[in-house]
XYZ file of C-alpha atoms in Angstrom:
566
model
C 0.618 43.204 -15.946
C 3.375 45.726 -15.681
C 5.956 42.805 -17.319
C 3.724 43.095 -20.377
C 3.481 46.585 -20.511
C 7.278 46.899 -20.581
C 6.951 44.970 -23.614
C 4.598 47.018 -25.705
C 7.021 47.713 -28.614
C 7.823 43.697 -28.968
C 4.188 43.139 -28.743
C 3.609 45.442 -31.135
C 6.074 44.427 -34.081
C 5.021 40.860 -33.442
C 1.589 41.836 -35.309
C 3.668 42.100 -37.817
C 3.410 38.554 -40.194
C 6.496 38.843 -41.196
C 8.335 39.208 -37.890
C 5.887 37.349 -35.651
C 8.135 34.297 -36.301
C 11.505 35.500 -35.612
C 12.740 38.017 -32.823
C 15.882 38.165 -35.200
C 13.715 39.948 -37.877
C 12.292 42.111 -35.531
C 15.771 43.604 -34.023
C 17.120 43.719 -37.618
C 13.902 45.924 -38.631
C 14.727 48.109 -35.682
C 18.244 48.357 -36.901
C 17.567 49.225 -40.327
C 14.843 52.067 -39.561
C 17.210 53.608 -37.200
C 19.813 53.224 -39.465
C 18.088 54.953 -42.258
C 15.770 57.635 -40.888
C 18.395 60.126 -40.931
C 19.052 59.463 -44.611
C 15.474 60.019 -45.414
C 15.906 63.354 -42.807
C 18.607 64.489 -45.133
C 16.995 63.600 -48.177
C 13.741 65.598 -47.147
C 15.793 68.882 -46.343
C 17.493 69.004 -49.417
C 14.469 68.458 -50.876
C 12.329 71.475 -49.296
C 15.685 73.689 -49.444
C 16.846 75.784 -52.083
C 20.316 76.782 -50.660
C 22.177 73.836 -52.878
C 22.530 73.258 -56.681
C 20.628 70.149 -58.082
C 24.433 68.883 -58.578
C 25.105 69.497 -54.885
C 22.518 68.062 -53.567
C 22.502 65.153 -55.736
C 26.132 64.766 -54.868
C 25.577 64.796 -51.075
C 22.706 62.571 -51.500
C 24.863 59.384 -53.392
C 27.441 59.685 -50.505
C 24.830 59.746 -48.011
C 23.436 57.019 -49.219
C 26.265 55.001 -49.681
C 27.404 55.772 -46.178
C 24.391 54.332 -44.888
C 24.296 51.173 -46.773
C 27.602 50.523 -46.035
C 26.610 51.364 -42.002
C 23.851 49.357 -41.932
C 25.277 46.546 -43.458
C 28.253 46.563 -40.671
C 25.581 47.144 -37.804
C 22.761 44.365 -39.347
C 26.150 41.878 -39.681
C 27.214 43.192 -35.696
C 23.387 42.466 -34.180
C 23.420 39.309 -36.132
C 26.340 37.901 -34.283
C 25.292 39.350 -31.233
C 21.795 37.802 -31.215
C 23.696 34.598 -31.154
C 23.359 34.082 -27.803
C 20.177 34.119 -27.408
C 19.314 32.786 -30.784
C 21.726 29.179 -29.163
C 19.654 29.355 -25.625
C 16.219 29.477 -27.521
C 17.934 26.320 -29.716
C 19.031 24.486 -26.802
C 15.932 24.412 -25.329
C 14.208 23.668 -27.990
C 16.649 20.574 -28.377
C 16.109 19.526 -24.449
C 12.637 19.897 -24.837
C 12.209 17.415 -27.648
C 15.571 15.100 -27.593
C 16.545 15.316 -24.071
C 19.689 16.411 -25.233
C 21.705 18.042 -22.228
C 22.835 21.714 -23.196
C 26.440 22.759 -24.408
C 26.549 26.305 -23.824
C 29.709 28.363 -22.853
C 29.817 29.537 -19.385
C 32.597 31.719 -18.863
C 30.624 35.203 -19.860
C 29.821 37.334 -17.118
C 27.071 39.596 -18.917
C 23.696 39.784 -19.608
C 23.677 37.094 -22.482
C 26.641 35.491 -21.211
C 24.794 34.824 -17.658
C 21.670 33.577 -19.792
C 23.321 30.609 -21.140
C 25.054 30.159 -17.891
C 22.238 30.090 -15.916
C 19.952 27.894 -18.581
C 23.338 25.186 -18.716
C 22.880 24.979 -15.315
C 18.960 24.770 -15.097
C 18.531 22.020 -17.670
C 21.217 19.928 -16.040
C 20.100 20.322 -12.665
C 16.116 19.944 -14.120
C 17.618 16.712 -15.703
C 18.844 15.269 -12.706
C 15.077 16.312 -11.042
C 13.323 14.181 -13.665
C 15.996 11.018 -13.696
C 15.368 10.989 -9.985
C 11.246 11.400 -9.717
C 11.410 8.629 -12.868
C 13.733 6.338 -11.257
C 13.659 6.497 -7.263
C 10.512 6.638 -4.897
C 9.461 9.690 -3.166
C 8.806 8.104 0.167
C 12.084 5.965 0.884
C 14.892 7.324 -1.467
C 14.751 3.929 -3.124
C 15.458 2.867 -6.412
C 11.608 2.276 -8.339
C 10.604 -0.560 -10.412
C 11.513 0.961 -13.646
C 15.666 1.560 -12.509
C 15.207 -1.721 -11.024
C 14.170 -3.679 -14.312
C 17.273 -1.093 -16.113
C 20.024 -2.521 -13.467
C 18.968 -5.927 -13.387
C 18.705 -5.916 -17.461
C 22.172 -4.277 -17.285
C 23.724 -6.440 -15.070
C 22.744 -9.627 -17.101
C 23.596 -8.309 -20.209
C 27.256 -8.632 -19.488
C 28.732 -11.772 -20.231
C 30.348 -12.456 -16.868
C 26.820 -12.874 -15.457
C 24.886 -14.474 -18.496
C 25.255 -17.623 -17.024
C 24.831 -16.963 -12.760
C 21.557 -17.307 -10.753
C 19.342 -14.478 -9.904
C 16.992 -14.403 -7.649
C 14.150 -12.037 -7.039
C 12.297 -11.251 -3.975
C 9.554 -9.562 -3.553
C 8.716 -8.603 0.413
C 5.349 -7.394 1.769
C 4.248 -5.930 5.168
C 1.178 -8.510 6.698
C -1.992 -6.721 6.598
C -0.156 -3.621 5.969
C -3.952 -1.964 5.160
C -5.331 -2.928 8.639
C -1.843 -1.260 10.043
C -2.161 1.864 8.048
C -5.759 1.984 9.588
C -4.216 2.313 12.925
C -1.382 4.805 12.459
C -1.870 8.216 10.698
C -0.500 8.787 7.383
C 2.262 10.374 8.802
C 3.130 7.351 11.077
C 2.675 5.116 8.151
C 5.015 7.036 6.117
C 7.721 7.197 8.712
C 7.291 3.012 9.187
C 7.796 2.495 5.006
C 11.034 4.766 5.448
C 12.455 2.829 8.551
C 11.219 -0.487 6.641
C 13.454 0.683 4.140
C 16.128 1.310 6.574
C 16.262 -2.166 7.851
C 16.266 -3.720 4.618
C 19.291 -2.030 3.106
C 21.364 -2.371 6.576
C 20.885 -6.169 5.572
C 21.424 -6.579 2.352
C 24.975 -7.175 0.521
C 26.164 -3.577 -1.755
C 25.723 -5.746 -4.881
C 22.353 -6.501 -3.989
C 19.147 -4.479 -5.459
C 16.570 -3.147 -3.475
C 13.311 -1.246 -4.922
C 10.546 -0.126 -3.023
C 7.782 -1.237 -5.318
C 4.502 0.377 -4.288
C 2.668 0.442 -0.927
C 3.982 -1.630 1.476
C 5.982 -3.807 -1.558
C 9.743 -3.987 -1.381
C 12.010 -5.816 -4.149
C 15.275 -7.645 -3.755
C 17.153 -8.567 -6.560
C 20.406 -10.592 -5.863
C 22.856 -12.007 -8.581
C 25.390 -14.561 -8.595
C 23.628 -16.601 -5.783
C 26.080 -19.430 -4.312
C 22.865 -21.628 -3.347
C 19.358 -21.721 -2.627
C 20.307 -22.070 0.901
C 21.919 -18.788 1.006
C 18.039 -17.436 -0.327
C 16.427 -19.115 2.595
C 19.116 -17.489 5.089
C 18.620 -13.784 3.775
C 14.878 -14.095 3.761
C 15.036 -15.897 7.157
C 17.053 -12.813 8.588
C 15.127 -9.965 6.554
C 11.659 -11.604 8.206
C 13.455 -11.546 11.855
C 14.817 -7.919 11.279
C 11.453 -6.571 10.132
C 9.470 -8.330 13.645
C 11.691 -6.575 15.604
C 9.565 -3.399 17.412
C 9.546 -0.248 15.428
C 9.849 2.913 17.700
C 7.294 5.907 15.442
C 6.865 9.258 17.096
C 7.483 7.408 20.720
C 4.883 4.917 20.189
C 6.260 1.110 19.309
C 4.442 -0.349 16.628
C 4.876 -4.465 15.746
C 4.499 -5.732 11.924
C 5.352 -8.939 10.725
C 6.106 -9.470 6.988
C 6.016 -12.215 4.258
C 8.407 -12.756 0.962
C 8.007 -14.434 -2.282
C 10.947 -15.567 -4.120
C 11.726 -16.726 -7.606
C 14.922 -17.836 -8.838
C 16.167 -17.666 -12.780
C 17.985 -20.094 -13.842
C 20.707 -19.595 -16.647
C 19.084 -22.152 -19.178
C 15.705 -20.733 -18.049
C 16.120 -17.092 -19.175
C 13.236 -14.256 -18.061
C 12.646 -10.957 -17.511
C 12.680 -8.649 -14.666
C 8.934 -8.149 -15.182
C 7.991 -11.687 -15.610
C 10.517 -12.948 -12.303
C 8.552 -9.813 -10.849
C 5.277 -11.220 -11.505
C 6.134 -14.666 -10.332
C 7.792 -13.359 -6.659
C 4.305 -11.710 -6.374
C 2.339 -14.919 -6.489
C 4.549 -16.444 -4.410
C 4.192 -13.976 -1.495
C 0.582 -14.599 -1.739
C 1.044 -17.836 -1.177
C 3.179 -16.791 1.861
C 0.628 -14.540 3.113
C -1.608 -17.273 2.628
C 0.431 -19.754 4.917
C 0.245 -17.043 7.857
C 2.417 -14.402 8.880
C 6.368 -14.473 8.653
C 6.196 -16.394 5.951
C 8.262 -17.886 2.952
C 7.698 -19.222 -0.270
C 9.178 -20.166 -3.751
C 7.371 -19.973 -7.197
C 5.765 -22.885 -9.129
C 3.165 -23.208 -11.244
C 0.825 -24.855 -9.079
C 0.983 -21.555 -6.669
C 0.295 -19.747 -9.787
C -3.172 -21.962 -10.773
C -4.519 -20.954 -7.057
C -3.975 -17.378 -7.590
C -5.911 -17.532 -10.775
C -8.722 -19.639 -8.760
C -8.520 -16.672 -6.477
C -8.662 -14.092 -8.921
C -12.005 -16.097 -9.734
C -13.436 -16.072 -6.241
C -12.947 -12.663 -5.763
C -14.902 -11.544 -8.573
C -17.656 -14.055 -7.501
C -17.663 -12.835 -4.265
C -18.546 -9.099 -5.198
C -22.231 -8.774 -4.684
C -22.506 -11.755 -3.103
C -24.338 -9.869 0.473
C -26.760 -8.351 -1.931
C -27.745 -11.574 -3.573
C -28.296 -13.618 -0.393
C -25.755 -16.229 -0.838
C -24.057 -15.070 2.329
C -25.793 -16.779 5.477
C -24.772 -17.771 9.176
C -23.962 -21.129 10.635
C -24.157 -21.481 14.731
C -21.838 -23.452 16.518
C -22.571 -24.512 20.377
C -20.322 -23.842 23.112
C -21.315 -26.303 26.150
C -20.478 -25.930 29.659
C -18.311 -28.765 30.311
C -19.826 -29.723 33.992
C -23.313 -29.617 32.907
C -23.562 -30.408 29.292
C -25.946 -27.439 28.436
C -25.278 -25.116 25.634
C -24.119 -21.490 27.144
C -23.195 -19.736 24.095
C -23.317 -20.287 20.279
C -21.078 -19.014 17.907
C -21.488 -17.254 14.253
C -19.755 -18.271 11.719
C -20.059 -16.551 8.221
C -20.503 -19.385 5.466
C -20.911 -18.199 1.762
C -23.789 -20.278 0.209
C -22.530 -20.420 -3.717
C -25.378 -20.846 -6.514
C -22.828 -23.415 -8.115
C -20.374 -24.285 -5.934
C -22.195 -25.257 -2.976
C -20.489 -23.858 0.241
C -17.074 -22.294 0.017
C -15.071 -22.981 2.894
C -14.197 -19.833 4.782
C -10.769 -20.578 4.584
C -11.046 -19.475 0.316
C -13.130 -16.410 0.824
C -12.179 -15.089 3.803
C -9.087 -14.094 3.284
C -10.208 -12.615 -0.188
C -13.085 -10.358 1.757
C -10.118 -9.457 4.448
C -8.129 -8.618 1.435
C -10.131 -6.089 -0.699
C -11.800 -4.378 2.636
C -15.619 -6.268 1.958
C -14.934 -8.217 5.248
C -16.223 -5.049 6.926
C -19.704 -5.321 5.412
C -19.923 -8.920 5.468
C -19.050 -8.384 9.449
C -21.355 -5.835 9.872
C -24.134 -7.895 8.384
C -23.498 -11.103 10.818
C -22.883 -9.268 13.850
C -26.589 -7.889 13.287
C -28.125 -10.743 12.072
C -26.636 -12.593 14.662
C -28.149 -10.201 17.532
C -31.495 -10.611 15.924
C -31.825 -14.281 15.820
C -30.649 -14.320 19.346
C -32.857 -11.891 20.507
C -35.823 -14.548 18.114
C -34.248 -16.885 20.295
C -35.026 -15.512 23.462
C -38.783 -14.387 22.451
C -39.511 -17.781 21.299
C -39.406 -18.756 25.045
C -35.860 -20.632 24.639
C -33.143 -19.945 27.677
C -31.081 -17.050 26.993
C -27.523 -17.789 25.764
C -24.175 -15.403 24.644
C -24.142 -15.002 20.968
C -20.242 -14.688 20.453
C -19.297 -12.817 17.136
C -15.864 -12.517 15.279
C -14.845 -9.166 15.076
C -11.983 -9.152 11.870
C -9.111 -6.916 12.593
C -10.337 -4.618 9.986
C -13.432 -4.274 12.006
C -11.934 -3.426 15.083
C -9.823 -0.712 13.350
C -13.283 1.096 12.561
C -13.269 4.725 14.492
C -17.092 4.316 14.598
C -16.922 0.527 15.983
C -18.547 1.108 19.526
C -20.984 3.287 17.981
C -22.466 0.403 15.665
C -22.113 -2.291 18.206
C -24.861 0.128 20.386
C -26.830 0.695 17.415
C -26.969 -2.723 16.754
C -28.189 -3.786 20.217
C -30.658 -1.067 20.184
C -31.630 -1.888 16.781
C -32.198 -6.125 17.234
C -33.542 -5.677 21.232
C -30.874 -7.919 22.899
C -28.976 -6.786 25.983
C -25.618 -6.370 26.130
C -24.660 -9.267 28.170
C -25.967 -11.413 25.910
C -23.824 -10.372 23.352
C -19.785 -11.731 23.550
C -17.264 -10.342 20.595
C -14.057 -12.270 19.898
C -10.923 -10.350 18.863
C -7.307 -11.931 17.956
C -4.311 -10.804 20.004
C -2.646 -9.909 16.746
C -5.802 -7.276 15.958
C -5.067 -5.786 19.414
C -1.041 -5.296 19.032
C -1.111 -2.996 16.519
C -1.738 0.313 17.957
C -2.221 -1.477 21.979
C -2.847 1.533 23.875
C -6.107 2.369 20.760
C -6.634 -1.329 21.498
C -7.105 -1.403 25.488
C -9.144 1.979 25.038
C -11.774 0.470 22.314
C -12.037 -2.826 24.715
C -12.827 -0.923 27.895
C -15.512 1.345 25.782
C -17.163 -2.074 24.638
C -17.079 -3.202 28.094
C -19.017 -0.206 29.062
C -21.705 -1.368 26.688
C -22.112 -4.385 28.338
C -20.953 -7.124 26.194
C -18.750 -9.360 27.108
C -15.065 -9.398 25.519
C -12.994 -12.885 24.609
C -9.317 -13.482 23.303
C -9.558 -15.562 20.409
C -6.875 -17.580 18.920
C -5.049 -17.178 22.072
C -1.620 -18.995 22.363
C -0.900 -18.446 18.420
C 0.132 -14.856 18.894
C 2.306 -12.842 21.388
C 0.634 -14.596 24.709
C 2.112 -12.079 26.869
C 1.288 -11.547 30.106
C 2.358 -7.973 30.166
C -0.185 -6.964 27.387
C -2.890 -9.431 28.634
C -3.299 -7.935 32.027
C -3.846 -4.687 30.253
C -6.615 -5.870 28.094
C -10.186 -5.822 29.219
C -11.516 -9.181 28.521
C -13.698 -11.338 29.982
C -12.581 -14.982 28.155
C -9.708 -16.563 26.371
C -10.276 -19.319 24.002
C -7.714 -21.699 23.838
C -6.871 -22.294 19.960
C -7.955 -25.839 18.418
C -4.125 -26.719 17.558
C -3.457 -26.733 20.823
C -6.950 -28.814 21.859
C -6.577 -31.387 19.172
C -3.231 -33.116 20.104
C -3.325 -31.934 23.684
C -3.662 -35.602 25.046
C -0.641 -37.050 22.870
C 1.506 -34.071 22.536
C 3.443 -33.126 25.819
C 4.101 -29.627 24.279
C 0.411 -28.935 23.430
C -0.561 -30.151 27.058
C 1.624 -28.179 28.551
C 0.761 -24.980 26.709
C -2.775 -25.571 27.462
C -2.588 -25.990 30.702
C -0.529 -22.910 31.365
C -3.313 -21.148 29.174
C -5.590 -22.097 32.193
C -3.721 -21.557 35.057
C -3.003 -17.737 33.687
C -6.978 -17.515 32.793
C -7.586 -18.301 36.442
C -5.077 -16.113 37.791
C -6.506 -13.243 35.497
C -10.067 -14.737 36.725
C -11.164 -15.161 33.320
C -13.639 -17.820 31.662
C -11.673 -20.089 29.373
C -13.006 -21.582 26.330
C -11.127 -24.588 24.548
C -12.051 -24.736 20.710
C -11.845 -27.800 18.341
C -12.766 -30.363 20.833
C -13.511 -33.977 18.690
C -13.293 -36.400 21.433
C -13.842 -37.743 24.518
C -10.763 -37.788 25.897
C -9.787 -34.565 25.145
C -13.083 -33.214 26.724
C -11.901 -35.783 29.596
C -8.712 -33.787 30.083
C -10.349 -30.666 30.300
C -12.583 -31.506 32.386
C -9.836 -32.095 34.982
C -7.627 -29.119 34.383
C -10.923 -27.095 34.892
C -11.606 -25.448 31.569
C -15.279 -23.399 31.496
C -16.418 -24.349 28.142
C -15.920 -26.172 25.164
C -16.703 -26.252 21.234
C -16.103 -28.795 18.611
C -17.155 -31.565 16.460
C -17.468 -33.642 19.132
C -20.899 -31.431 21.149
C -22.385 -30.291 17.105
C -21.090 -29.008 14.120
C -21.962 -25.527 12.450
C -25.506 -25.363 11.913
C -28.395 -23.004 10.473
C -30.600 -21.493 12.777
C -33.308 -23.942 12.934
C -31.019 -27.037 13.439
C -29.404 -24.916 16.289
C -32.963 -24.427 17.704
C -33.718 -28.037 17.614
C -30.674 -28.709 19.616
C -31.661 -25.786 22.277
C -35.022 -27.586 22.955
C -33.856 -31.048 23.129
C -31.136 -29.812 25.641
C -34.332 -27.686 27.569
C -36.063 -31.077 27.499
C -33.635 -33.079 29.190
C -32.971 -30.494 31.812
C -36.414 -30.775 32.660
């Protein structure tokens, strides 16, 4: 308020129309009224006086007036000049403002005006250099951004030594970077992008090109590649430098990652966006493969993506339209043959399609978040058919539920696994929730304290998967379970392959150290179950006891077991 009170007068001659458009005009008006108000002074005191001749006055009036003309002119011709100043900052702003065009303005004045252009040379180059950075590197990591990316790789092949080399394009992503970020705070997450970014440029060659894209997305661009070979060694050593422990804020924090790579030929010319494009749908594939993974374009990649693309939209909705159900599997104790446990697997019952294997939608529901209400739903609907179970008069069992990792990363997860058992009537014990070793490693300390509150509630806790992951004893020990579950890999070579044996049967010796239940998945045969048998594993599930069934079928199976017992 008091800045625009010092500039009542300016305010003021801006009503003007005439000089609202130019601050020239207005200091030129001032001139010229100051110039000639004491020729109109003079002129009204001859005027009123009658001391002088009409000749006198007349006289003194013409040189007067011609003194003032000529004075005027000089001092309208001086401010003109002296305006310049500002009259060339207004211009060169004008000029950055709508060209970009960076200011030439003389520096070497040390007043007022001369400290104005100064300083606005100064702020337009150094406001320049703000906006080429914000529009060409990424906040987060200091890293070059797609758009400087696509300008350097464009620039690079535009000159004629390179028209004709290799380039390949890479496009790296963190595995299940969401379900990470759900474990850290934003914070941590931010700190693990920047020393992501770290790693990756401590590997890479200084002609090399790396962007970070957007998320958890990193781009490599390489040129002039000697062979494919070389492409397999640098992702091969940027996957190893990435599983390597991070160390955030004290705490160490394990991520694997996955690359897609697409090389451009010289007779098979594209663009930065379309090799872009390409390296993305081969890391999907990669992803899709498992974790520390690999893969090159082709067009066959890119015709699942788009099948993909279709299943995803398909699957949106598809809890609220009842084409989502739950399949049982039994788990049989393997000394006395009688089913122990059951458990639910999610199947997706498609109006068109039939059922979709789990293997296609899964991964699309863990993707876009969904697999927490599709989870939420079977773990409930589970509890309430084995709680039916129960009421019908058959012999209570362990319903054992998957728990995804993006489940587990829930902050209200022990809270809806009581509701649930309050809300369906079956006890605690009767309830047993699977988790992966790779859900727990994340954040393992969160990990060891969300296992020990479930174990509080009363349900019983079992390592799924386990001999895929880390397998260490050192974390193991620290996690309160009550069952591992050897993984079917393992189960369905383990009589021909020595390795597979061998792993399995350490499995079991460590489960009965840790004097924990062990259940072997993917059982198909006799023998296998034979060799089991003898190395003294709990339980078993497979083909070979009853595949996934509805509810009913499952039943059946409960009473003809009942019957023979009796």
């Amino acid at each position: 308020m008091q800045l625009n009170q010092k500039l009542y007068l300016y305010s003021a001659l801006d009503n003007f129309k005439l000089l609202n458009k130019s601050y020239t005009a207005k200091i030129m008006s001032v001139a010229f009224l100051g110039t000639h108000i004491p020729l109109l002074t003079l002129l009204f005191s001859f005027v009123i006086s009658n001391s002088y001749s009409w000749e006198m006055t007349i006289r003194v009036l013409v040189i007067a007036l011609l003194a003032t003309l000529i004075g005027t002119a000089a001092t309208l011709y001086a401010l003109h000049h002296l305006l310049l100043p500002v009259n060339l900052t207004s211009a060169t702003l004008r000029d950055y403002l709508n060209n970009k065009a960076l200011p030439s303005l003389p520096t070497e004045f040390v007043d007022e005006a001369g400290t104005l252009m100064a300083d606005t040379s100064q702020t337009l180059r150094k406001l320049d250099e703000l906006i080429d950075y914000i529009s060409n590197y990424d906040e987060l990591t200091g890293l070059p951004n797609r758009d400087l990316l696509r300008e350097r790789v464009n620039q690079i092949m535009s000159q004629s030594q390179h028209s004709q080399k290799m380039v390949a394009v890479m496009v790296l992503g963190i595995d299940d970077f969401t379900g990470v970020s759900h474990a850290l705070e934003h914070e941590q997450s931010n700190l693990l992008l920047r020393a992501v970014a770290q790693r990756l440029t401590s590997c890479l060659a200084q002609a090399d090109i790396l962007a970070h894209m957007s998320g958890d997305e990193f781009a490599i661009a390489r040129i002039e590649i000697p062979s494919i070979e070389s492409i397999v060694n640098l992702s091969q050593m940027l996957l190893s430098i990435i599983n390597k422990p991070f160390t955030i804020q004290g705490n160490q924090i394990h991520i694997t990652a996955s690359i897609g790579i697409t090389i451009n030929e010289p007779d098979n010319l594209h663009d930065i966006d379309q090799l872009l494009q390409q390296a993305h749908i081969a890391l999907y594939q990669a992803k899709q493969q498992g974790r520390s993974q690999h893969q090159f374009y082709s067009p066959e990649i890119n015709a699942q993506l788009q099948e993909r693309l279709v299943l995803e939209n398909e699957l949106r909705g598809a809890l609220e339209r009842n084409e989502i159900i739950v399949y049982y599997q039994p788990i049989i104790d393997l000394y006395t043959g009688q089913i122990t446990a059951v458990e639910a697997l999610v199947r997706w019952q498609h109006p068109t399609r039939g059922l979709v294997s789990p293997a296609k939608f899964i991964p699309i529901a863990e993707a876009n978040g969904s697999i927490v209400e599709i989870g939420e739903w079977v773990l409930r609907t589970a509890c309430l058919q084995n709680r039916a179970w129960q009421l019908a008069g058959l012999p209570p069992i362990r319903m054992s539920v998957n728990l995804s990792a993006r489940q587990f990363e829930q902050s209200n997860l022990v809270e809806l696994v009581s509701q649930i058992m309050q809300e369906s009537g079956l006890h605690p014990s009767y309830l047993e929730l699977e988790v992966t070793e790779s859900s727990l490693m994340t954040d393992v300390q969160r990990s060891v304290n969300i296992l020990k509150q479930l174990q509080e509630l009363g349900v019983w806790l079992a390592l799924d998967d386990f001999g895929t992951g880390y397998s260490s004893l050192n974390y193991l020990k620290r996690f309160p379970v009550n069952m591992l579950k050897i993984d079917r890999s393992f189960v369905q070579d383990v009589v021909s392959n020595p390795d597979s044996a061998a792993v399995t049967n350490a499995i079991i010796a460590l489960a009965k150290s840790l004097q924990l239940k062990i259940t072997a998945e993917g059982i198909e045969t006799q023998q296998q179950l034979n060799y089991l048998q003898k190395r003294g594993c709990h339980e078993g599930q497979g083909y070979y006891f009853g595949i996934p069934a509805p509810a009913n079928k499952i039943r059946e199976l409960m009473q003809e077991k009942e019957a023979i017992a009796v």
